[in-house]
XYZ file of N, CA and C in Angstrom:
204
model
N -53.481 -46.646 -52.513
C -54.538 -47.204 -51.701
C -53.963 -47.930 -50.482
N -52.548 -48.616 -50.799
C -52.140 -49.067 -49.333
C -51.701 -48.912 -48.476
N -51.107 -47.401 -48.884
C -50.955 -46.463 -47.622
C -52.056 -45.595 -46.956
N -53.380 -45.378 -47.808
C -54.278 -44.718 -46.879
C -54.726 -45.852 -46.749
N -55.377 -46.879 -47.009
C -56.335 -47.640 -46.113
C -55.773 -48.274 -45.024
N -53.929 -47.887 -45.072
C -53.261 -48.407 -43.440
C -53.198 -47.617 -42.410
N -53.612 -46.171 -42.911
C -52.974 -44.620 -42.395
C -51.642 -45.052 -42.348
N -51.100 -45.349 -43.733
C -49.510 -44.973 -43.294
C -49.388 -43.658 -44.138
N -48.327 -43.178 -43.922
C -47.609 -41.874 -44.487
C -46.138 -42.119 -45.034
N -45.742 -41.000 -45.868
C -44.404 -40.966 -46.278
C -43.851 -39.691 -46.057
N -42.927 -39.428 -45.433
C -42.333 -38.414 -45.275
C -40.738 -38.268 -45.569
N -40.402 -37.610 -45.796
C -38.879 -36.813 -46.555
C -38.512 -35.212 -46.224
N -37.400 -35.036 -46.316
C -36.604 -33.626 -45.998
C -36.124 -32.858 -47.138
N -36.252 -31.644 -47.493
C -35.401 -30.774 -48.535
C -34.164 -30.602 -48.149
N -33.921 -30.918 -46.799
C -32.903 -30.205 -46.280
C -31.697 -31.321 -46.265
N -31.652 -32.361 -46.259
C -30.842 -33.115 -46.404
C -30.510 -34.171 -45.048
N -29.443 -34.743 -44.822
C -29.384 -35.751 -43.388
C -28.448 -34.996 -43.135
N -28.121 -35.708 -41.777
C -27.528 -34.971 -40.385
C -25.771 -34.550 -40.775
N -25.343 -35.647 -41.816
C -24.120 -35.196 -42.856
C -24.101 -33.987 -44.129
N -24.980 -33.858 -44.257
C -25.544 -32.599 -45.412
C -25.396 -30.942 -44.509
N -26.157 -31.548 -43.588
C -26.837 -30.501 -42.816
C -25.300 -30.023 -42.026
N -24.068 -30.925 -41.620
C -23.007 -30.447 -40.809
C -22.191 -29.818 -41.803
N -22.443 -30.494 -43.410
C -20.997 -29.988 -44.268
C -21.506 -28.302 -44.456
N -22.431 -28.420 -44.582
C -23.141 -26.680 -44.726
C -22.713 -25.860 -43.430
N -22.868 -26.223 -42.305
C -22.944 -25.512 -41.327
C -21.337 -24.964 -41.356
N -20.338 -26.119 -41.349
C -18.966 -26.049 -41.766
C -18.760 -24.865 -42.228
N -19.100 -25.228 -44.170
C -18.940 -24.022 -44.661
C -18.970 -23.381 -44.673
N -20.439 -22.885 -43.554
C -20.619 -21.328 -43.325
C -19.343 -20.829 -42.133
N -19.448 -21.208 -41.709
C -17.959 -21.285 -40.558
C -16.713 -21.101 -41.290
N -16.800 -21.732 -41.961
C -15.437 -21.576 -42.603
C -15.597 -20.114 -43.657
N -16.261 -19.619 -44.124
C -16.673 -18.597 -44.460
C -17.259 -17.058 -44.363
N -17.657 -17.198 -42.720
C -18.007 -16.284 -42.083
C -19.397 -15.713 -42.848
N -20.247 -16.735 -43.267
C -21.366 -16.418 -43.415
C -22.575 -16.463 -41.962
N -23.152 -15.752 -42.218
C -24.070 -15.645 -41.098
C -25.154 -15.248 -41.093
N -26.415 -15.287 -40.519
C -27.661 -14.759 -40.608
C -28.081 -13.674 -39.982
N -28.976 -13.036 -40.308
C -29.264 -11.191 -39.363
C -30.235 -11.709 -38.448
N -29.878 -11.518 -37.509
C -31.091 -11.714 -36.003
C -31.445 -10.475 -35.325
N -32.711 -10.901 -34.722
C -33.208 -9.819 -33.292
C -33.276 -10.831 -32.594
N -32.200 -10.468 -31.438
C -31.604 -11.241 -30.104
C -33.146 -10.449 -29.027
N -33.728 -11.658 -28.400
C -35.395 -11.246 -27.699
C -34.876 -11.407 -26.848
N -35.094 -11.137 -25.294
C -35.530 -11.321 -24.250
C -36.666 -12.393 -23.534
N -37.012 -13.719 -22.833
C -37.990 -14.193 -22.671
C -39.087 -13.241 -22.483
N -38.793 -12.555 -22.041
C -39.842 -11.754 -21.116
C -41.114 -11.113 -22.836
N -39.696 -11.350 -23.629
C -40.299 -9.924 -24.631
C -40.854 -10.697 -25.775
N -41.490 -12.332 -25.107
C -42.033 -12.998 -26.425
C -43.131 -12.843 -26.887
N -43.946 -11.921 -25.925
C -45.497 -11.880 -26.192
C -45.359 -10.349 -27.116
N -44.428 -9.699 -26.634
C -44.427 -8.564 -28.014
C -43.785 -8.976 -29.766
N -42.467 -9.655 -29.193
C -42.298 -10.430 -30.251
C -43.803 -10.975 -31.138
N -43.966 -11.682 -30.628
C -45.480 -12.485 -31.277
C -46.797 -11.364 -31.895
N -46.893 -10.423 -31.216
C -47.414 -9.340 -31.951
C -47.406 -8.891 -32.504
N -45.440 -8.417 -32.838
C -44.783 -7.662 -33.569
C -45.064 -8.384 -35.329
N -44.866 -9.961 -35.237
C -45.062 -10.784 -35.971
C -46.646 -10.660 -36.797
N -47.676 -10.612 -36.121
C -48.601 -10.677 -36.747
C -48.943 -9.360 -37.435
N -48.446 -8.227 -36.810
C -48.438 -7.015 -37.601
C -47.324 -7.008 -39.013
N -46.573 -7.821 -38.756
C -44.993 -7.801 -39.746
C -44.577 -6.855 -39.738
N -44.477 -6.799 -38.406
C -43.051 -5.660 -37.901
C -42.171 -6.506 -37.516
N -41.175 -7.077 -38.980
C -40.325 -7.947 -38.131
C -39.132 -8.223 -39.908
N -38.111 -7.888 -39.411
C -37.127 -7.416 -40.458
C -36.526 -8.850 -40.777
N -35.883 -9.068 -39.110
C -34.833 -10.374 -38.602
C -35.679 -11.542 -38.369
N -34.815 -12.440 -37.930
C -35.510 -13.963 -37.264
C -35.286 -13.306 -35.976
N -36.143 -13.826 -35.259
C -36.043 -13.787 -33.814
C -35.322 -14.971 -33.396
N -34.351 -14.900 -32.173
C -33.940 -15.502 -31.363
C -34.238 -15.292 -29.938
N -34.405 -15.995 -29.106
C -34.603 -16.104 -27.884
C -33.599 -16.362 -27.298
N -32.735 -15.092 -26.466
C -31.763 -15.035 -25.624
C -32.075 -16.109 -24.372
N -31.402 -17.543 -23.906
C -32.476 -18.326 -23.305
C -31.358 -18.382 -21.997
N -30.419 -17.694 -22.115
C -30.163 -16.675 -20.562
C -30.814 -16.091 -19.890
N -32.333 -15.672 -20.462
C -32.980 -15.016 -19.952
C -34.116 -15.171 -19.149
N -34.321 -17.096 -19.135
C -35.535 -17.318 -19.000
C -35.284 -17.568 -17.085
């Protein structure tokens, strides 16, 4: 009750703090793990976004932001 009748909130991460989050990144580095991408084009976000709602979409998209 004394957080809604203040509107306060509580919020938290699965993902861990900014030390969690670097020892992982590390590891993957140090491991040569990596994720599968489709490297976009700015130009090509409005197909991207289409492609998405149809789920024509294998990879994560990235936004090549050389491009903008």
């Amino acid at each position: 009750a004394q957080l809604l009748l203040r509107r306060k909130s509580v919020s938290g991460s699965l993902f861990g703090g900014i030390a969690e989050i670097q020892e992982m990144l590390d590891y993957c580095a140090e491991h040569n793990i990596v994720s599968d991408i489709e490297m976009i084009r700015m130009d090509e976000i409005n197909t991207a976004y289409e492609r998405m709602l149809k789920s024509d979409v294998k990879y994560r998209f990235v936004i090549d932001m050389a491009t903008l």
